[in-house]
mmCIF file of C-alpha atoms in Angstrom:
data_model
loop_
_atom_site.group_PDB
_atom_site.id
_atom_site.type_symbol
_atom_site.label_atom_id
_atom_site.label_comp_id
_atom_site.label_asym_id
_atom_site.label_seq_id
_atom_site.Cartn_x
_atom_site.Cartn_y
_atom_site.Cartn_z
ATOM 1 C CA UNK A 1 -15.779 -45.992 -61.485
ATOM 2 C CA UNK A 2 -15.228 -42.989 -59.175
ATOM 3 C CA UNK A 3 -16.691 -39.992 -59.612
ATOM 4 C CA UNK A 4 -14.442 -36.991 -60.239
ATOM 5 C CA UNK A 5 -15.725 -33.585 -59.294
ATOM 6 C CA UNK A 6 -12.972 -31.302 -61.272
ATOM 7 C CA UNK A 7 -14.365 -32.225 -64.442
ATOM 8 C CA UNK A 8 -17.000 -29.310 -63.468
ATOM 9 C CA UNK A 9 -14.008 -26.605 -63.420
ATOM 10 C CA UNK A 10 -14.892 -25.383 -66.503
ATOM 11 C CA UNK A 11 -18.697 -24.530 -65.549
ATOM 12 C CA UNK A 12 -17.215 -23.094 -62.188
ATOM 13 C CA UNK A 13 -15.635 -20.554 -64.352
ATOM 14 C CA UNK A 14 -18.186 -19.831 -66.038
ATOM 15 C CA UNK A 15 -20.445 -18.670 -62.660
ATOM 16 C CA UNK A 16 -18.280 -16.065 -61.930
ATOM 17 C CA UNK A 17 -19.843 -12.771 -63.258
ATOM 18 C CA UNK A 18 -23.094 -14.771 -62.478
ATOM 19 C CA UNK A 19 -22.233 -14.853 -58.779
ATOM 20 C CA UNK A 20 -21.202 -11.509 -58.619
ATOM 21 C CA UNK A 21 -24.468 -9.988 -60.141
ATOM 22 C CA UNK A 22 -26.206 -12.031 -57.559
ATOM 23 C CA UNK A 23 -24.179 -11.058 -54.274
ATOM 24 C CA UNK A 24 -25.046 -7.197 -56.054
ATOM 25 C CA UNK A 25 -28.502 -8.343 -56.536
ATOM 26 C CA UNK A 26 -29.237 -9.616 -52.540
ATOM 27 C CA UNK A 27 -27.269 -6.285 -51.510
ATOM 28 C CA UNK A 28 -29.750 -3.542 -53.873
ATOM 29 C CA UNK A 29 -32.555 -5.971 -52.434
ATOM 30 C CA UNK A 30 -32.050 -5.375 -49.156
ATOM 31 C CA UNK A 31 -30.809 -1.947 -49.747
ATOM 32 C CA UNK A 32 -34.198 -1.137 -51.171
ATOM 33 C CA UNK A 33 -36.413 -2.835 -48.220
ATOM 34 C CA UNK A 34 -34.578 -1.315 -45.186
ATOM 35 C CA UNK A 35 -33.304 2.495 -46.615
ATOM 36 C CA UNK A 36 -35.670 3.064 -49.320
ATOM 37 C CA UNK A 37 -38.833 1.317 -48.179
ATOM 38 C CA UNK A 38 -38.830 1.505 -43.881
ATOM 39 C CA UNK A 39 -35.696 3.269 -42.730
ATOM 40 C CA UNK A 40 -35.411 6.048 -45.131
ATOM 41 C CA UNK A 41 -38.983 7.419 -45.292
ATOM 42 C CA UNK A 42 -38.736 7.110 -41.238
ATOM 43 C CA UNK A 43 -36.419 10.011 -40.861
ATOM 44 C CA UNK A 44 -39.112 12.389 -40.972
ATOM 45 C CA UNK A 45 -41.863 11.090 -39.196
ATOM 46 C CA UNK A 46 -39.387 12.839 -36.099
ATOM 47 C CA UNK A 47 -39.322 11.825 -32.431
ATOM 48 C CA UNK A 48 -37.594 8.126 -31.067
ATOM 49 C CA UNK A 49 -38.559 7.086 -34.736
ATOM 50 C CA UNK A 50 -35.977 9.261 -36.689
ATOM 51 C CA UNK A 51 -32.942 8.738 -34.473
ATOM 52 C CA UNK A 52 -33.769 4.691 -34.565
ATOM 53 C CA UNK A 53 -33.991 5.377 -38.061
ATOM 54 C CA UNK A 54 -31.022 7.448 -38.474
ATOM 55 C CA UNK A 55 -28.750 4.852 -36.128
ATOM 56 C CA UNK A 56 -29.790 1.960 -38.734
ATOM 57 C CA UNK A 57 -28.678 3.479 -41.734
ATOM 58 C CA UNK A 58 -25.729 4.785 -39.888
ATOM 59 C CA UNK A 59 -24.777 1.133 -39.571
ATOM 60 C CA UNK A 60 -26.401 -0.118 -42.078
ATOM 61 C CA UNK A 61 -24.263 2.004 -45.058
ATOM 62 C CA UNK A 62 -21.194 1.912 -42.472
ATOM 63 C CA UNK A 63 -21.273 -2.288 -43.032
ATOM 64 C CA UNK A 64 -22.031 -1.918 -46.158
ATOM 65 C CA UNK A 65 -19.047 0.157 -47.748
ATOM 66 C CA UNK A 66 -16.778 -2.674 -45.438
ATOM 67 C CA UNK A 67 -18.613 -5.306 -47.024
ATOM 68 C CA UNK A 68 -17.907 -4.012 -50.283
ATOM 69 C CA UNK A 69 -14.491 -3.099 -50.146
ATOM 70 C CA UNK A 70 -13.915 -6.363 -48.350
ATOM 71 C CA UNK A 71 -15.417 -8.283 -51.483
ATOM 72 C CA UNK A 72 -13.976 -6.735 -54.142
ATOM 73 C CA UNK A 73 -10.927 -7.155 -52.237
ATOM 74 C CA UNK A 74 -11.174 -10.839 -52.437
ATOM 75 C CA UNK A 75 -12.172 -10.661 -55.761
ATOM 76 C CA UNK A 76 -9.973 -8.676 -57.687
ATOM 77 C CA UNK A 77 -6.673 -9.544 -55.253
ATOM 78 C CA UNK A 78 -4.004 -12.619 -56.407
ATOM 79 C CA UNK A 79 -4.519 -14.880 -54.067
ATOM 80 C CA UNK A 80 -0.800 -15.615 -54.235
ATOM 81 C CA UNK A 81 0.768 -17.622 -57.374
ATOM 82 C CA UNK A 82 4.425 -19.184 -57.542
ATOM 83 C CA UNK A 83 6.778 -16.987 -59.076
ATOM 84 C CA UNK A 84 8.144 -18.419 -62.335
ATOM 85 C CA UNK A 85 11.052 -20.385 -62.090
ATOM 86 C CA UNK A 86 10.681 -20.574 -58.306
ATOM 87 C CA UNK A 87 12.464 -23.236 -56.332
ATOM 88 C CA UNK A 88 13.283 -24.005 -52.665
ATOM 89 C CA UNK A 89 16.421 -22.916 -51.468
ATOM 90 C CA UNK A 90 19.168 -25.312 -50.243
ATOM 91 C CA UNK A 91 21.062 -24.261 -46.540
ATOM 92 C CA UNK A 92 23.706 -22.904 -48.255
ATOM 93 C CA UNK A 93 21.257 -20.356 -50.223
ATOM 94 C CA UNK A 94 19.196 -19.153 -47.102
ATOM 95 C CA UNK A 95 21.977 -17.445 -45.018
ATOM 96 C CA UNK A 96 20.537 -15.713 -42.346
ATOM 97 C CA UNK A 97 17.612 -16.029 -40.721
ATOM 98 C CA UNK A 98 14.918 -14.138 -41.507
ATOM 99 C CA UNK A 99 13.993 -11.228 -39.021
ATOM 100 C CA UNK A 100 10.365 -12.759 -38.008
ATOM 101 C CA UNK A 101 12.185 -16.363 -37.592
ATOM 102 C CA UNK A 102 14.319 -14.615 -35.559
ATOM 103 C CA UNK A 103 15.012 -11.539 -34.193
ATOM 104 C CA UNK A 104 11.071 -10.350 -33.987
ATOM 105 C CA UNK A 105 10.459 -14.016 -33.530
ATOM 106 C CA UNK A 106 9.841 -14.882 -29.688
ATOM 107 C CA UNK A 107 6.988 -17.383 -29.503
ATOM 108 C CA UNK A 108 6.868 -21.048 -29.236
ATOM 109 C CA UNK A 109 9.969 -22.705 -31.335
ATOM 110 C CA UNK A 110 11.821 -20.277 -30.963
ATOM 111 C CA UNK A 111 15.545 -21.768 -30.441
ATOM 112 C CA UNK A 112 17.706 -21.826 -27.145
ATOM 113 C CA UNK A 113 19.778 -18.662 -27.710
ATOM 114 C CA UNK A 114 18.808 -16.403 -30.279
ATOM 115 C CA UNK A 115 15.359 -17.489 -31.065
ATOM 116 C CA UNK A 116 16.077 -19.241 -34.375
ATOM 117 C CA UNK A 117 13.392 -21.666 -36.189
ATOM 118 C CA UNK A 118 14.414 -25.311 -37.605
ATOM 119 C CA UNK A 119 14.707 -25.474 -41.194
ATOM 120 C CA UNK A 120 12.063 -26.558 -43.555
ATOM 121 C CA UNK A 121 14.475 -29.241 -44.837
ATOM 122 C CA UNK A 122 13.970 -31.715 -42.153
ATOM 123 C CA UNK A 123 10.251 -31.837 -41.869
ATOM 124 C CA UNK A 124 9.200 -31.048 -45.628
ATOM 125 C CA UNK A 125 9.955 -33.087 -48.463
ATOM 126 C CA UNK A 126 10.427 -31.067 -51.733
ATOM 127 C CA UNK A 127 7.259 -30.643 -53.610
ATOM 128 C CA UNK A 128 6.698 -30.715 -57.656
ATOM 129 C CA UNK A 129 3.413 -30.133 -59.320
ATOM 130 C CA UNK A 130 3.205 -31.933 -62.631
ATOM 131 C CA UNK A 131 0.001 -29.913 -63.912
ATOM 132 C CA UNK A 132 2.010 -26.733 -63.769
ATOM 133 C CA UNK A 133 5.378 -28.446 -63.971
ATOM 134 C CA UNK A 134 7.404 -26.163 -61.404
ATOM 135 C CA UNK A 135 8.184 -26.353 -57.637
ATOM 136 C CA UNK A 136 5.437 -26.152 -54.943
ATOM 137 C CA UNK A 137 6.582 -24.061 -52.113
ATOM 138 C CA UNK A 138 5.152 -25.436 -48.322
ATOM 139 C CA UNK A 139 1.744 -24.830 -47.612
ATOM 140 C CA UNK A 140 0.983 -24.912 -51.511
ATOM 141 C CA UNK A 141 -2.188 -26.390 -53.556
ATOM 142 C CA UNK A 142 -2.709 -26.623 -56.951
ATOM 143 C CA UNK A 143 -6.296 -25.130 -57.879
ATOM 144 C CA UNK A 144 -8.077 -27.052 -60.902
ATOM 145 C CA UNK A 145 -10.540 -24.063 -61.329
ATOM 146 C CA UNK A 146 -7.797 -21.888 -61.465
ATOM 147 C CA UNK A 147 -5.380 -24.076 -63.023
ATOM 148 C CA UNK A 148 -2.337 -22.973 -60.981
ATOM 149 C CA UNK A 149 -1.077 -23.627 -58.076
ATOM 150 C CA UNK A 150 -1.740 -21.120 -55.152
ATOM 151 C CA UNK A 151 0.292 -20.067 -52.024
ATOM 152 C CA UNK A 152 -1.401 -21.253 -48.927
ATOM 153 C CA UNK A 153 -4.590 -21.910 -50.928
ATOM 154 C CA UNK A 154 -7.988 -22.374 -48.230
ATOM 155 C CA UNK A 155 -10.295 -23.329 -50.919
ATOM 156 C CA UNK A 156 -11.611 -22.181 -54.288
ATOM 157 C CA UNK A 157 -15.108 -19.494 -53.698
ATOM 158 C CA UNK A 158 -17.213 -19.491 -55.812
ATOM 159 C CA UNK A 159 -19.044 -16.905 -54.346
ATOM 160 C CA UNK A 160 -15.964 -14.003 -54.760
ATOM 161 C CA UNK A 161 -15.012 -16.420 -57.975
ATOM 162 C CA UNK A 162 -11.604 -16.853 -57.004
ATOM 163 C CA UNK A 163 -9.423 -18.747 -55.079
ATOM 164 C CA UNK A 164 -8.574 -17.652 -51.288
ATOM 165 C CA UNK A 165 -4.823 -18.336 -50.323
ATOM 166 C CA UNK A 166 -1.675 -16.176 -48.572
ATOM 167 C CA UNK A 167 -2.637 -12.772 -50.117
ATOM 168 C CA UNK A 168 -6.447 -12.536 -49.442
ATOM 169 C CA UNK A 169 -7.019 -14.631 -47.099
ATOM 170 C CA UNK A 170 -7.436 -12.001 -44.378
ATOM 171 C CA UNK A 171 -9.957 -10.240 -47.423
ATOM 172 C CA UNK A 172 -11.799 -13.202 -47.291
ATOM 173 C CA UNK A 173 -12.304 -13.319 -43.412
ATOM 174 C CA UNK A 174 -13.196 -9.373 -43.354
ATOM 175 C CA UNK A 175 -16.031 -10.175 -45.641
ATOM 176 C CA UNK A 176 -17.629 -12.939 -43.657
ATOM 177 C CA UNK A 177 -17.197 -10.548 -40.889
ATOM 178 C CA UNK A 178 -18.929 -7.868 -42.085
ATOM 179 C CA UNK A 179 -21.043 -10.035 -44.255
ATOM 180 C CA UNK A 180 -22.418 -11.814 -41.070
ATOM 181 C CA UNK A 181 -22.847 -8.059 -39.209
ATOM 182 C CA UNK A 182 -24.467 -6.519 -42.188
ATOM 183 C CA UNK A 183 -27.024 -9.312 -42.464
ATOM 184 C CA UNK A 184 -27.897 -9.685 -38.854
ATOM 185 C CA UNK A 185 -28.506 -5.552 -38.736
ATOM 186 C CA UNK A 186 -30.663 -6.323 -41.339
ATOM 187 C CA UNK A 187 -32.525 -9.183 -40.188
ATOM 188 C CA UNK A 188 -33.165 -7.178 -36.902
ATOM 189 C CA UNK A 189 -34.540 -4.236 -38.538
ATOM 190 C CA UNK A 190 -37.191 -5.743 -40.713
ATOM 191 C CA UNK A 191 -38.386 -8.265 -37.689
ATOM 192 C CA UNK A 192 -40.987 -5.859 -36.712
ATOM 193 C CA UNK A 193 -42.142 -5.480 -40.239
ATOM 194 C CA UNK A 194 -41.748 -9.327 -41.024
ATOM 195 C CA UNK A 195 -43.841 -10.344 -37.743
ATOM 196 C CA UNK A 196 -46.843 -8.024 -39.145
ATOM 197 C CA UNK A 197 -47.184 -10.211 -41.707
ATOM 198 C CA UNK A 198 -48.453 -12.873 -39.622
ATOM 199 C CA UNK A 199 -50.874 -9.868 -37.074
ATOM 200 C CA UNK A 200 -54.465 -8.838 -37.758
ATOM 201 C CA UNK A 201 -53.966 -5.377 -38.792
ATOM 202 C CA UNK A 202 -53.722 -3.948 -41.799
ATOM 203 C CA UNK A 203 -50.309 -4.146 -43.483
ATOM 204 C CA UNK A 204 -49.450 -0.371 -45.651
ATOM 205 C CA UNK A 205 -47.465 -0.624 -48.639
ATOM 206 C CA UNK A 206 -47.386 -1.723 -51.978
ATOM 207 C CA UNK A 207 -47.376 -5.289 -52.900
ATOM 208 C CA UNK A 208 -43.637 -4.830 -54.383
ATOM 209 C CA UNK A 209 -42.683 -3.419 -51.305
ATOM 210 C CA UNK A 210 -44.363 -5.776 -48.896
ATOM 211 C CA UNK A 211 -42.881 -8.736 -51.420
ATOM 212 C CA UNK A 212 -39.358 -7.324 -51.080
ATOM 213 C CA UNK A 213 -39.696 -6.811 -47.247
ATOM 214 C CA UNK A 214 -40.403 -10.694 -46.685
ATOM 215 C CA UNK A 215 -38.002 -11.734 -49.941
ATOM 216 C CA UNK A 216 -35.069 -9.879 -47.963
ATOM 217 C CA UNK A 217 -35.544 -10.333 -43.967
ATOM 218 C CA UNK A 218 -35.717 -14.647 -45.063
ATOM 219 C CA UNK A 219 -32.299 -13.870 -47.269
ATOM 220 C CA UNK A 220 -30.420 -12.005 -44.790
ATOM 221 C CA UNK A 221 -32.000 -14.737 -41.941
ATOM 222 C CA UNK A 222 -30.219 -17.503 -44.106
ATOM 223 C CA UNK A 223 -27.440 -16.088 -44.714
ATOM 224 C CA UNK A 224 -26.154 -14.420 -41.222
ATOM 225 C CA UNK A 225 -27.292 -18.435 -39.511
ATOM 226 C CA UNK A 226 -24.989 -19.657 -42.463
ATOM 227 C CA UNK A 227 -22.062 -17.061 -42.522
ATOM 228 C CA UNK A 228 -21.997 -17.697 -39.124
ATOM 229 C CA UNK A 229 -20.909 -20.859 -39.122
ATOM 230 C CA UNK A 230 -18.392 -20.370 -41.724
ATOM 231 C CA UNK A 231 -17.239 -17.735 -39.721
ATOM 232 C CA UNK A 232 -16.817 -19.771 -36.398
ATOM 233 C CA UNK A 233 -15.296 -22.274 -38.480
ATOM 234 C CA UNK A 234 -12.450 -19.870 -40.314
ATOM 235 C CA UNK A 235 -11.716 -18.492 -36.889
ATOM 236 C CA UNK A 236 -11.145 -21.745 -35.811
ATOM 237 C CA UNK A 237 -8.580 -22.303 -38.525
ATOM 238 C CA UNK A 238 -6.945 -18.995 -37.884
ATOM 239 C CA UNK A 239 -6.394 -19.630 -34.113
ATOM 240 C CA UNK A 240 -4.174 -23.170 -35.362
ATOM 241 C CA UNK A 241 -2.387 -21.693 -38.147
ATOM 242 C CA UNK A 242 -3.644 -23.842 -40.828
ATOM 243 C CA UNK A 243 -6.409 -23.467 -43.719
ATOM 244 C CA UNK A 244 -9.255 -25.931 -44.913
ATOM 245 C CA UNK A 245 -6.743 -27.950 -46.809
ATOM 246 C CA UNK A 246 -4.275 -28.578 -44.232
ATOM 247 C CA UNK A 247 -7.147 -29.070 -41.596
ATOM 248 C CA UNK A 248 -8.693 -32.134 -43.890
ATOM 249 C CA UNK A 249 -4.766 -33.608 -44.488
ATOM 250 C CA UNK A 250 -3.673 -33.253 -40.806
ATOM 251 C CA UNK A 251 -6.461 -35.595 -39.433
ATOM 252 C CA UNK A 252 -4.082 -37.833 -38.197
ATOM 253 C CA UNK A 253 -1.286 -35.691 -36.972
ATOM 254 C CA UNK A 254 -1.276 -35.214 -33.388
ATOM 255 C CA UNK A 255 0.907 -31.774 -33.317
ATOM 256 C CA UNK A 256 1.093 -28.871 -35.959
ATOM 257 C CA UNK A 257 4.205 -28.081 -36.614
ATOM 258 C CA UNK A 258 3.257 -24.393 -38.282
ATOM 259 C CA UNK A 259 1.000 -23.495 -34.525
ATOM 260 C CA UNK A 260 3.036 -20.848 -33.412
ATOM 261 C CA UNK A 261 0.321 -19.696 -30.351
ATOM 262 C CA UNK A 262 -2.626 -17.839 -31.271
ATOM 263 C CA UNK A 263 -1.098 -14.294 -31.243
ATOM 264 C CA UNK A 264 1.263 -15.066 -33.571
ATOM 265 C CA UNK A 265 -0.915 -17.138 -35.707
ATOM 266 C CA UNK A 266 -3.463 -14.548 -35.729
ATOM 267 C CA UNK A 267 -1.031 -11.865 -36.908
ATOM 268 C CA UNK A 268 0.237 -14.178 -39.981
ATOM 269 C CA UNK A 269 -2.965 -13.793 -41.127
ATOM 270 C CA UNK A 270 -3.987 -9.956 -40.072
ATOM 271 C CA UNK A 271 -0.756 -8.721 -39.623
ATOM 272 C CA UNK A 272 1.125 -6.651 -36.638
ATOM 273 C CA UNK A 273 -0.340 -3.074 -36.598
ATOM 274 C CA UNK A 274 -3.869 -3.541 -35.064
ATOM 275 C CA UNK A 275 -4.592 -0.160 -37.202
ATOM 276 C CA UNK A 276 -4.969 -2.273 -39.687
ATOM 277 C CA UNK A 277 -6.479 -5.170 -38.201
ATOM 278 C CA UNK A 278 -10.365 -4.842 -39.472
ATOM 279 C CA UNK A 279 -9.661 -2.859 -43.056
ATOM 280 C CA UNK A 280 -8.484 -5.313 -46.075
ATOM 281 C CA UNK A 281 -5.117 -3.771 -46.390
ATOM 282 C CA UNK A 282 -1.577 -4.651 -44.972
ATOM 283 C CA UNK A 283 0.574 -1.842 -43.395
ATOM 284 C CA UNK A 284 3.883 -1.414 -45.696
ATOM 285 C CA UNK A 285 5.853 -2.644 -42.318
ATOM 286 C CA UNK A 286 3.912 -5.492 -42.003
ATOM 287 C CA UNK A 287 4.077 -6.816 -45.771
ATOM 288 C CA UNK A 288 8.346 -5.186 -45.589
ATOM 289 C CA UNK A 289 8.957 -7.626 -42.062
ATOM 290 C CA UNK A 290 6.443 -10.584 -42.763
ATOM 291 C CA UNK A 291 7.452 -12.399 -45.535
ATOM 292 C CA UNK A 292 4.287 -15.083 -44.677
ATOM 293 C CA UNK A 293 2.623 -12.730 -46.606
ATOM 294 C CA UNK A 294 3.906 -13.419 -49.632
ATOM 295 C CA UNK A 295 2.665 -16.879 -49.291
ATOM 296 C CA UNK A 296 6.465 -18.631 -49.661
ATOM 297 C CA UNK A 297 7.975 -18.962 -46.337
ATOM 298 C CA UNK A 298 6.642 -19.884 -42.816
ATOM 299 C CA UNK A 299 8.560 -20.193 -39.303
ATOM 300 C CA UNK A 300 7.488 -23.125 -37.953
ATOM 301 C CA UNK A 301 8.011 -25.086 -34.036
ATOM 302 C CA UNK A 302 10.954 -26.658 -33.257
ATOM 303 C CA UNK A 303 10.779 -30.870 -33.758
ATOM 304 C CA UNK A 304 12.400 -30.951 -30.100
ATOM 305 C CA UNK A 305 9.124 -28.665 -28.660
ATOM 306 C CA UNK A 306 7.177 -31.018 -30.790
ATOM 307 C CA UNK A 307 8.303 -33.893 -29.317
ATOM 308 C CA UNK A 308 8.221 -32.880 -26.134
ATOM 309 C CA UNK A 309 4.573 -32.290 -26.177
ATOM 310 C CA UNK A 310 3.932 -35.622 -27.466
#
């Protein structure tokens, strides 16, 4: 008898406010050891002291509002559902190309003449979920937490207790990002103050303070060593156009035909206007000319580029 994980979906639900009280727990934490505990009260002791302070909780409370409006980005964003009634369009439907598969469109596929992509037709087959009973578009997984199906879903988090697919996917990066900064500027701030711990002299503070001093510098430790390697992983992902899905089904395909180079791969997931590149919003040009970011179409490489490679 196998064992089937989704039959937990229901108690994944159930962790979400949970989670979110306890990401807003670790942040007051550490918010309390390195402003109000060290860093604050070190602003007026004056000399090197105050601007080493100051420069922390510059950057400290610069990450910070980042990280937050990163998070409750992912959070409280769609990740990217099928419209109802959705379903693919024939040849005849899709007329003219679209101007990213085309005109804007200059990377690798592009076609002999006026930089035109294959159609999805010959290398997809026409998807139906039979949980939600409508059309899957490409690049679409059905979510058993969620109970839909989502548009270029990555992978259900538990941690910003929601799926991360098409629309907040780039949210979902951001935070790692600044999740991973935020934590290491805090793990290098209270190193001084965690290695006295372990000196001869005489440690000052209360034993709350002291207790939330070591408490937070092992927390932020963990986390930056493990949002690290999520991070080097996602990036990985980002640079071949694909998500964790799509990485786990394309073990044994040799070519993928949705890597478009890493510029262009980069900017279906960030966008075009580098303005806009580390902030957890889309320019109106990008989301007006991209229509990957709606999660329902993709340009992909040509099959004859494909081949050739092979």
């Amino acid at each position: 008898m196998s064992w089937n994980v989704f039959k937990f979906c229901s108690a994944l639900r159930a962790l979400g406010s949970i989670m979110i009280l306890l990401v807003l727990g670790i942040i007051g934490l550490s918010y309390y050891a390195l402003v109000v505990v060290n860093y604050g009260p070190a602003l007026f002791r004056g000399g090197l002291n105050s601007l080493t302070a100051l420069l922390v909780l510059l950057l400290f409370h610069s990450l910070l509002v980042m990280l937050l409006w990163s998070y409750f980005s992912v959070v409280l964003t769609n990740p990217g559902f099928v419209p109802p009634y959705w379903r693919p369009e024939s040849d005849e439907e899709k007329g003219d190309a679209d101007p990213l598969m085309a005109s804007e469109y200059n990377g690798p596929g592009a076609g002999p003449e006026q930089g035109t992509m294959p159609s999805d037709s010959s290398n997809q087959k026409v998807r139906f979920c039979r949980k939600c009973n409508q059309f899957k578009p490409p690049r679409c997984h059905h979510c058993s937490v969620c109970g839909r199906c989502v548009l270029k879903m990555d992978h259900h988090c538990v941690w910003v207790v929601n799926c991360v697919g098409a629309k907040n996917y780039k949210y979902f990066l951001l935070f790692l990002f600044y999740t991973f900064l935020e934590t290491t500027l805090v793990t290098v701030s209270l190193l001084p103050y965690f290695l006295a711990f372990f000196s001869d002299g005489d440690i000052t503070g209360t034993p709350g303070s002291l207790a939330a001093i070591f408490i937070t510098f092992i927390l932020n430790l963990t986390f930056a060593l493990s949002v690290m390697g999520f991070l080097i992983l996602h990036v990985s992902l980002v640079v071949a156009n694909t998500t964790t899905i799509e990485a786990y089904e394309k073990k044994t395909t040799p070519k993928w035909h949705y890597d478009l180079g890493r510029r262009k791969n980069f900017e279906q997931v960030f966008g075009m206007d580098k303005k806009y590149w580390f902030i957890p919003a889309y320019s109106q040009e990008d989301i007006k000319r991209m229509p990957n970011l709606q999660g329902l179409e993709y340009p992909m490489r040509s099959d004859l580029n494909l081949l050739q490679e092979l």
